Coordinates of N, CA and C in Angstrom, one line a residue:
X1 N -28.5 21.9 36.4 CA -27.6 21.0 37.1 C -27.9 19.6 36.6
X2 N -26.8 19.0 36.3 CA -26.9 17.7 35.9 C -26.8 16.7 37.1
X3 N -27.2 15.8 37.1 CA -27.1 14.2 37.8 C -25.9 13.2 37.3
X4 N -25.4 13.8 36.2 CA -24.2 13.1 36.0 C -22.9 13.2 36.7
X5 N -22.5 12.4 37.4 CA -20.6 12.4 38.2 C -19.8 11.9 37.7
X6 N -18.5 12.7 37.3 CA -17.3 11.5 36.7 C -17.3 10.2 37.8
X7 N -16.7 9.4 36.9 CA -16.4 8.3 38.1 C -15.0 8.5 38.5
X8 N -14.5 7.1 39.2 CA -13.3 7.6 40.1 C -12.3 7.0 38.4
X9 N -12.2 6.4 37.3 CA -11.7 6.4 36.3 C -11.2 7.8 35.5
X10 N -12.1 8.6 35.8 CA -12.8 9.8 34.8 C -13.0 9.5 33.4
X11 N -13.7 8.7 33.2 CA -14.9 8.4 32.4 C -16.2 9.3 32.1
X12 N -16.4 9.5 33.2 CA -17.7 10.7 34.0 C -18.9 8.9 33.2
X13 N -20.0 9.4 33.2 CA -21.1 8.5 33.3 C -21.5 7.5 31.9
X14 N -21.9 6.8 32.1 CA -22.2 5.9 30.8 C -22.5 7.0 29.6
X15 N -22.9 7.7 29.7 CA -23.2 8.6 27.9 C -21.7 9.2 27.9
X16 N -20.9 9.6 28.9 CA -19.9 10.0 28.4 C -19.0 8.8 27.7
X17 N -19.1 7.8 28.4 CA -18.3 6.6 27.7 C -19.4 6.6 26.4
X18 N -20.3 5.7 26.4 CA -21.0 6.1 25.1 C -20.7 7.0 23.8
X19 N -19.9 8.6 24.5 CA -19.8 9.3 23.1 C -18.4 8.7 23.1
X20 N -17.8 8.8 24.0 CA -16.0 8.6 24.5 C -15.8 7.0 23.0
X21 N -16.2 6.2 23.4 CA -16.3 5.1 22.1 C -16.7 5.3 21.1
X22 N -17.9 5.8 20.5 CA -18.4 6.0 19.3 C -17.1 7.3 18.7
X23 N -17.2 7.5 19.5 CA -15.4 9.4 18.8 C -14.7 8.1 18.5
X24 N -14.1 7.3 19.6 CA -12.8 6.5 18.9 C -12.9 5.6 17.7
X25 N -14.5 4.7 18.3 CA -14.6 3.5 16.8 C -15.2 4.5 15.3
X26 N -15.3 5.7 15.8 CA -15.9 6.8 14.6 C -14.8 7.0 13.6
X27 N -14.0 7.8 14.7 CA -12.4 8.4 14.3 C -11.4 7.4 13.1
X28 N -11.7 6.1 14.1 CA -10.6 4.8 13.5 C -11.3 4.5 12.6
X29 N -12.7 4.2 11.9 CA -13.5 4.2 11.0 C -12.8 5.0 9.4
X30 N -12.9 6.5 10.0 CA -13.0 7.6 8.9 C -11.6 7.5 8.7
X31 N -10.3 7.0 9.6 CA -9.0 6.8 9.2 C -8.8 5.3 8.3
X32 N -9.2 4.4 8.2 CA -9.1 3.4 8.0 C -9.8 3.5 7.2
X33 N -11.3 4.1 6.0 CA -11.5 4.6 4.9 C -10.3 5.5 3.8
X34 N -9.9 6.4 5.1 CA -8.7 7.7 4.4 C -7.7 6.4 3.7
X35 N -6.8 5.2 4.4 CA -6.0 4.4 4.4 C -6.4 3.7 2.6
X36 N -7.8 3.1 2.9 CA -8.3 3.1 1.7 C -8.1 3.9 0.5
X37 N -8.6 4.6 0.5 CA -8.7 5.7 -0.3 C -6.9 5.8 -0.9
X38 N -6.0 6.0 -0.1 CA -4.5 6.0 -0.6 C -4.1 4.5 -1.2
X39 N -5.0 3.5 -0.7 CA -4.9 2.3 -1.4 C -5.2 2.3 -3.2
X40 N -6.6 3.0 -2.6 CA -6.8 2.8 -4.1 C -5.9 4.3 -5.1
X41 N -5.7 4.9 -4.9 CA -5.2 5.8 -5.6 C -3.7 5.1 -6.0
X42 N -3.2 4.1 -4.9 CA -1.8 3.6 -5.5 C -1.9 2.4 -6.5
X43 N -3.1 2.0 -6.5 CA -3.8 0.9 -7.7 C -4.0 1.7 -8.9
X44 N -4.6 2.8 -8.5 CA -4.8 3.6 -10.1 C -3.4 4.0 -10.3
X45 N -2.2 4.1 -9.5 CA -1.3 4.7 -10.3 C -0.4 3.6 -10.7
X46 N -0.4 2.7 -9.8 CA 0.2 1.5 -10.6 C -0.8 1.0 -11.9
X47 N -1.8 0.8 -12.0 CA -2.0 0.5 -13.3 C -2.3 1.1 -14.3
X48 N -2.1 2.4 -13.9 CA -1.4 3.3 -15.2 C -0.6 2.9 -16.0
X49 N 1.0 2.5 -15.3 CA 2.1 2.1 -15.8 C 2.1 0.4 -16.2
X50 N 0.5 -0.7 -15.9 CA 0.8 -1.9 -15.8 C -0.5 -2.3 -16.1
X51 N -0.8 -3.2 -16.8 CA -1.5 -4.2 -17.1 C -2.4 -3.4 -18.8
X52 N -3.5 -3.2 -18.4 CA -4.4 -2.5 -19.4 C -4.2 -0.9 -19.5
X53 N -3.3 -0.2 -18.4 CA -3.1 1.1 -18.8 C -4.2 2.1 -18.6
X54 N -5.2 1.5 -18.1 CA -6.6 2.2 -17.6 C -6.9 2.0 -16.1
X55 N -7.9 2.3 -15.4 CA -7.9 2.5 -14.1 C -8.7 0.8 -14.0
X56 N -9.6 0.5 -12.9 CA -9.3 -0.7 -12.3 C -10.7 -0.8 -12.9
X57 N -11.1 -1.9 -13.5 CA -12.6 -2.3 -14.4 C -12.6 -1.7 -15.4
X58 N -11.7 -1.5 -16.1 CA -11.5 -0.4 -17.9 C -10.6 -1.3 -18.4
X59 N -11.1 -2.4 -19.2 CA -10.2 -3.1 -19.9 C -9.4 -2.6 -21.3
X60 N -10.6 -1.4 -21.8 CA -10.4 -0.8 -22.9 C -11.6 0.5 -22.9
X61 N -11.5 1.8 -24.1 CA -12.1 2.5 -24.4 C -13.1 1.7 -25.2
X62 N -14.3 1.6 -24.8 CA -15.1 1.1 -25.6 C -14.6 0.1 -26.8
X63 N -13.7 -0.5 -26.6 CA -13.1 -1.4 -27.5 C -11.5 -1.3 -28.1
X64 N -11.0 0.3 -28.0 CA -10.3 0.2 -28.0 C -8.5 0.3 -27.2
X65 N -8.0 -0.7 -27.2 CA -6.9 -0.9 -26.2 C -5.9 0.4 -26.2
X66 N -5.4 0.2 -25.2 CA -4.1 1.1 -24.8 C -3.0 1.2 -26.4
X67 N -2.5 -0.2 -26.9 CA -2.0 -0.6 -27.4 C -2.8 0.6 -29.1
X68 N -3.7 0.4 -29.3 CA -4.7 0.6 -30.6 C -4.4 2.1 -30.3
X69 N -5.1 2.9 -29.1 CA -4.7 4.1 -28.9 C -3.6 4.4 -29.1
X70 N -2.5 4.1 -28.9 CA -1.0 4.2 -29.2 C -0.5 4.5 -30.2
X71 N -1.2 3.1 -31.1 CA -0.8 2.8 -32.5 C -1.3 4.3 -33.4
X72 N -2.5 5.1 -32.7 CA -3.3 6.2 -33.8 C -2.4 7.6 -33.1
X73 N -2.0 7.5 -32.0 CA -1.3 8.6 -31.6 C -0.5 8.8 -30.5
X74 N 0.3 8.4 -30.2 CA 1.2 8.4 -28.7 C 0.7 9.1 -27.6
X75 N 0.7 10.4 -28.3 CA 0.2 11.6 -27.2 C -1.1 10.8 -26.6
X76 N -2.2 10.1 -27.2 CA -3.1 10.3 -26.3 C -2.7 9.3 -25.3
X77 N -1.8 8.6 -25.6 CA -1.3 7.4 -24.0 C -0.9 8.3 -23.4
X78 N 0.1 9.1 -23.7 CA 0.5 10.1 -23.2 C -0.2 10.7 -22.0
X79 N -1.2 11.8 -22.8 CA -1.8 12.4 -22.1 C -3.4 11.5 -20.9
X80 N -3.5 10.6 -21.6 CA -4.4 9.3 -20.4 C -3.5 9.1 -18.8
X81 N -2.2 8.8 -19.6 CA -1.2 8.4 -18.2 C -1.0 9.7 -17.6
X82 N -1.0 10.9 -18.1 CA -0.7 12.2 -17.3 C -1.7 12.4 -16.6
X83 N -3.3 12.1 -17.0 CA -4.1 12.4 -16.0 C -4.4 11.6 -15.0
X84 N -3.9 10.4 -15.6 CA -3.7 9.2 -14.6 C -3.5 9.7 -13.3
X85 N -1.8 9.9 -13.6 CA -0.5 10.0 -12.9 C -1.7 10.9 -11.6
X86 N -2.1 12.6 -12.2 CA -2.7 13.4 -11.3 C -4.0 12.9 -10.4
X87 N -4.6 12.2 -11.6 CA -5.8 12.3 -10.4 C -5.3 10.7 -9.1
X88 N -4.3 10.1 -9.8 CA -4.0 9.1 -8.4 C -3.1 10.1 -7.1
X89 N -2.5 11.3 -7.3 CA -1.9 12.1 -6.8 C -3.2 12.5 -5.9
X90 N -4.1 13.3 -6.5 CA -5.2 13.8 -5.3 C -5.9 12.5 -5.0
X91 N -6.1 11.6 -5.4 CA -6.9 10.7 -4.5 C -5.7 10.3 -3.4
X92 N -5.0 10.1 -3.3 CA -3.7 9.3 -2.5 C -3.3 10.8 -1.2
X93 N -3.7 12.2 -1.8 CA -3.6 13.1 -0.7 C -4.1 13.5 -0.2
X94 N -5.8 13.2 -0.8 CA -6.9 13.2 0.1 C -7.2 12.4 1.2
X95 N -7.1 10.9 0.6 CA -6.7 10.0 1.4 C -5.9 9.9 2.7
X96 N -4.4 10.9 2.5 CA -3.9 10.9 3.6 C -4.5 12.0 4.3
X97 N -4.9 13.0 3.9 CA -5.6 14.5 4.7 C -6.4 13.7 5.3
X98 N -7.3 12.5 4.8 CA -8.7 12.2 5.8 C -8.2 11.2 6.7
X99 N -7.2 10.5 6.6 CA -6.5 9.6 7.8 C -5.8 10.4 8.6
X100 N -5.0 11.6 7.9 CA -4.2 12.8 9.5 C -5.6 13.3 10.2
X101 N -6.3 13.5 9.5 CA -7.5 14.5 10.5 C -8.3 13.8 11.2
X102 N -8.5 12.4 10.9 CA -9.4 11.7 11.9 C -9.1 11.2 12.8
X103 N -7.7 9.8 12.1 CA -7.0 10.3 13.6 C -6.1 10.9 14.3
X104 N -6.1 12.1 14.4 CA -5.2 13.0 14.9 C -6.4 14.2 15.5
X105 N -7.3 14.4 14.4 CA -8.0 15.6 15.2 C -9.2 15.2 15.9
X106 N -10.0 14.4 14.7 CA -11.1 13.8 15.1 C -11.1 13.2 16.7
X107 N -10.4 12.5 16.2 CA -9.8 10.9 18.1 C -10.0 11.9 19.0
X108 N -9.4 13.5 18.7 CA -9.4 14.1 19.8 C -10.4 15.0 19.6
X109 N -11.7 15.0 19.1 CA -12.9 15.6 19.7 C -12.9 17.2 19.0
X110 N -12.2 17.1 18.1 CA -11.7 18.8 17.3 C -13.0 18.9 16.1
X111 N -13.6 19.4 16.3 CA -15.4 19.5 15.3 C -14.3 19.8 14.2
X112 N -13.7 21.1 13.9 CA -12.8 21.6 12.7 C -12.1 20.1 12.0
X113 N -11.7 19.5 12.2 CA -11.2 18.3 11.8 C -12.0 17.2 11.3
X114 N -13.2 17.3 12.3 CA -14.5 16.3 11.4 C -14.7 16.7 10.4
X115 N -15.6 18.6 10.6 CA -16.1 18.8 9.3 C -14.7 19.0 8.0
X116 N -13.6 19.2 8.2 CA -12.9 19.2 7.0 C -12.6 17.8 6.4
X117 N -12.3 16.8 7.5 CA -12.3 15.2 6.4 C -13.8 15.2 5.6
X118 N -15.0 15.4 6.3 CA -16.3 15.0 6.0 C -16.4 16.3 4.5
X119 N -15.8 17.3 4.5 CA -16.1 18.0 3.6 C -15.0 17.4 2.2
X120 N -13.7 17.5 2.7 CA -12.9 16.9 1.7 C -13.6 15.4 0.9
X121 N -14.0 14.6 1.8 CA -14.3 13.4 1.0 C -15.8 13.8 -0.1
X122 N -16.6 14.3 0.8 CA -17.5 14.7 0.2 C -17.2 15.7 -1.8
X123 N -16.3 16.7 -1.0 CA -16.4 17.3 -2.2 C -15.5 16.1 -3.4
X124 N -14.7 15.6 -2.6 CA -13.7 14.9 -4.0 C -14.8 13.5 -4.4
X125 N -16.2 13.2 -3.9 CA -16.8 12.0 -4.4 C -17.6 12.9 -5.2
X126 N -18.3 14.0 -4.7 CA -19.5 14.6 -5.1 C -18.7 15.3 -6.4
X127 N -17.6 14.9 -7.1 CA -17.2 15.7 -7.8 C -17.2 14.4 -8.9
X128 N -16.4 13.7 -8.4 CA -16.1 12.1 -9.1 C -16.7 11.6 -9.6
X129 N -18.1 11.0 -8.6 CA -18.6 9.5 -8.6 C -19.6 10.6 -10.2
X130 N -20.7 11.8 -10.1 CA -21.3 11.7 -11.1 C -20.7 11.3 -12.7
X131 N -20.2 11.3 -13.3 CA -19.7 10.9 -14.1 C -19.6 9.9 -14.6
X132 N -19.1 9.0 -13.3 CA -19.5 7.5 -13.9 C -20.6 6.9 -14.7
X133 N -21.7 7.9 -14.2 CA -23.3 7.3 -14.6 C -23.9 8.4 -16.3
X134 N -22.7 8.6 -16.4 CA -23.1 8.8 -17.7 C -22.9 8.2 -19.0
X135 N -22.8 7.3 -18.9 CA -22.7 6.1 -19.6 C -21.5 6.3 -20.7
X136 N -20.3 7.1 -20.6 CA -19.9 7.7 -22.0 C -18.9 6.5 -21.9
X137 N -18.4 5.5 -21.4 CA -17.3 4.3 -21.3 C -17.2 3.5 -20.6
X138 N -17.0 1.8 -21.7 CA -17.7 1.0 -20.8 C -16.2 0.1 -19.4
X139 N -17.5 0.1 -18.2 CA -16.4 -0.5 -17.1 C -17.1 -1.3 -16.5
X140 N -16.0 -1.9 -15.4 CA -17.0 -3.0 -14.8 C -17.8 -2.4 -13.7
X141 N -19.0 -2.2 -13.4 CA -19.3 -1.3 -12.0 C -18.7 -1.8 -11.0
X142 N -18.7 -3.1 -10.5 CA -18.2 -3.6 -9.3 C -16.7 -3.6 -9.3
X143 N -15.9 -4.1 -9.9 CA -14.7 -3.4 -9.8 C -14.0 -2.5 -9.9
X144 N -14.8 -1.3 -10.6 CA -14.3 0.1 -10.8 C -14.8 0.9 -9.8
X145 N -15.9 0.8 -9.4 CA -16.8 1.6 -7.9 C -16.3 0.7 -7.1
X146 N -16.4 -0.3 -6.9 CA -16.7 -1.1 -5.6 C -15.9 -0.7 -4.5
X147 N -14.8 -0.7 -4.9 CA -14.1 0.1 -3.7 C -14.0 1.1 -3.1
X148 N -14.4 2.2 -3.7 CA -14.5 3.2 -3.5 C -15.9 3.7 -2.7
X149 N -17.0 2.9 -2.8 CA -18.2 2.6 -2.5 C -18.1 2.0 -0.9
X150 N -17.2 1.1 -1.1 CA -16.9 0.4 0.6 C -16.3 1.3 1.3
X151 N -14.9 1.9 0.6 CA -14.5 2.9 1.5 C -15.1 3.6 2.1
X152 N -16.2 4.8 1.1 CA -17.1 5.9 1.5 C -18.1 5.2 2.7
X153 N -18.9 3.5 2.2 CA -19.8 3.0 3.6 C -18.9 3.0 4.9
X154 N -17.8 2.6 4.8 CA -17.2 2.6 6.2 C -16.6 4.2 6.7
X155 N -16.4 5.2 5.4 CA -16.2 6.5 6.1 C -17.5 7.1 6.6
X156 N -18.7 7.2 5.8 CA -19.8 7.8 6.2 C -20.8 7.2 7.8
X157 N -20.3 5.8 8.1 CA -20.5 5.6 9.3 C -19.3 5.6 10.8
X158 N -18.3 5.8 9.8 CA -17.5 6.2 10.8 C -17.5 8.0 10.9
X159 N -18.3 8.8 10.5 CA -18.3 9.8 10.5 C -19.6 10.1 10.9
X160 N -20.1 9.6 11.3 CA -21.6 9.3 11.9 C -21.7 9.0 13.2
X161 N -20.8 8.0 13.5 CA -20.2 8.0 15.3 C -19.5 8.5 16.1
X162 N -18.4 9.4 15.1 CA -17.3 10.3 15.3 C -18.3 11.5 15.8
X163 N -19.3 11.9 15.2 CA -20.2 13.5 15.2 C -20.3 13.2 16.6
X164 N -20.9 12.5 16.8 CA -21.7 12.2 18.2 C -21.0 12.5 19.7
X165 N -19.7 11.9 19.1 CA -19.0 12.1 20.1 C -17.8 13.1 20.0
X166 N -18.1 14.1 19.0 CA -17.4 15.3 18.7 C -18.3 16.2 19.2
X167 N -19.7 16.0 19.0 CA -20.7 17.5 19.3 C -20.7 17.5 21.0
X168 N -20.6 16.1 21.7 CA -20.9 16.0 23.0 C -19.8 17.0 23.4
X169 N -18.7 15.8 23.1 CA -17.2 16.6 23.7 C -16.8 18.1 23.6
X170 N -17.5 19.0 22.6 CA -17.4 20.1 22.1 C -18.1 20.8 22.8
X171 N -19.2 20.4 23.3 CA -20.3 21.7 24.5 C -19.3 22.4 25.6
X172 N -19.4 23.5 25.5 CA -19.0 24.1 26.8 C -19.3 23.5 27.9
X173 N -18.6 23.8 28.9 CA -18.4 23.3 30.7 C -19.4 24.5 31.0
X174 N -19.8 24.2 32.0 CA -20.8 25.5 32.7 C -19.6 25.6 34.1
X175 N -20.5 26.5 35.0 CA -19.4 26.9 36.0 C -18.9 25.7 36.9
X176 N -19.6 24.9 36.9 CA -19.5 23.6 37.8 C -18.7 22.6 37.0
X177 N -18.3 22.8 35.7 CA -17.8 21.7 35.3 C -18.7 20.5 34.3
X178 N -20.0 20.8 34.3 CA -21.1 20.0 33.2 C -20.9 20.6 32.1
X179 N -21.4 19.6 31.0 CA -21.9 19.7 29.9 C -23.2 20.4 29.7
X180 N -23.5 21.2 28.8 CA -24.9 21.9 28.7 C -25.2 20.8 27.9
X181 N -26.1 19.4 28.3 CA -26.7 19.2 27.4 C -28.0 19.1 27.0

């Protein structure tokens, strides 16, 4: 038997508001990274088609320009902008999967919805980010990570206050109406 009572609000007791906030400022967190995330994927696709022709801190291949590339074989602009084109396609609809699921499923306390944004971002960084660190082309770190880095700190803490108040909200009711906690 618990000692906790909803109040006359239905709030039920300060830990329920406690998770009841951390779910929403969690939720709006991991959506407002997702928002990100389609941000940056519409920078990589616009500067595909504009400026240096490379993603954001790649002024060139180790020296050599869009233009130089061009001049030795079209195809490979070609095929640079085609992968371009794709991978701003999955970052921009991952982005949107992790903004519908957080706030849509998450806000509302659905574990299935946490763990699939928290899995999706995961798998699409944990696939990404290694690569960078292997030194095979030079970029700027801060402007080619940096954003992507902020997004992930403000998704991983917003997925961090969302849990809290997803695992609470998720315990079964016992016969009286409590939480087993």
């Amino acid at each position: 038997m618990s000692v906790e009572q909803p109040t006359v609000d239905g709030h039920g007791t300060d830990t329920n508001y406690e998770h009841g906030r951390g779910l929403r400022l969690g939720s709006f967190l991991m959506a407002l990274a997702g928002v990100a995330f389609v941000g940056y994927g519409v920078v990589f696709l616009a500067r595909t088609f504009s400026g240096t022709g490379f993603e954001l801190g790649v002024a060139s291949l180790n020296g050599a320009t869009r233009a130089d590339l061009n001049a030795i074989d079209p195809a490979i602009v070609h095929y640079i902008n085609h992968l371009h084109v794709a991978t701003a396609a999955f970052i921009i609809a991952t982005g949107f999967a992790i903004t519908a699921l957080a706030w849509y499923g998450v806000r509302s306390g659905q574990l299935w919805a946490w763990t699939t944004a928290v899995v999706a971002a995961v798998v699409a960084l944990g696939i990404a980010l290694p690569m960078h660190y292997m030194d095979l082309f030079t970029h700027n770190w801060v402007s080619h990570l940096g954003p992507i880095y902020l997004a992930t700190i403000v998704f991983v803490v917003g997925a961090g206050l969302a849990y809290r108040g997803v695992r609470f909200g998720s315990q079964p009711a016992d016969s009286n109406g409590e939480t087993g906690a």
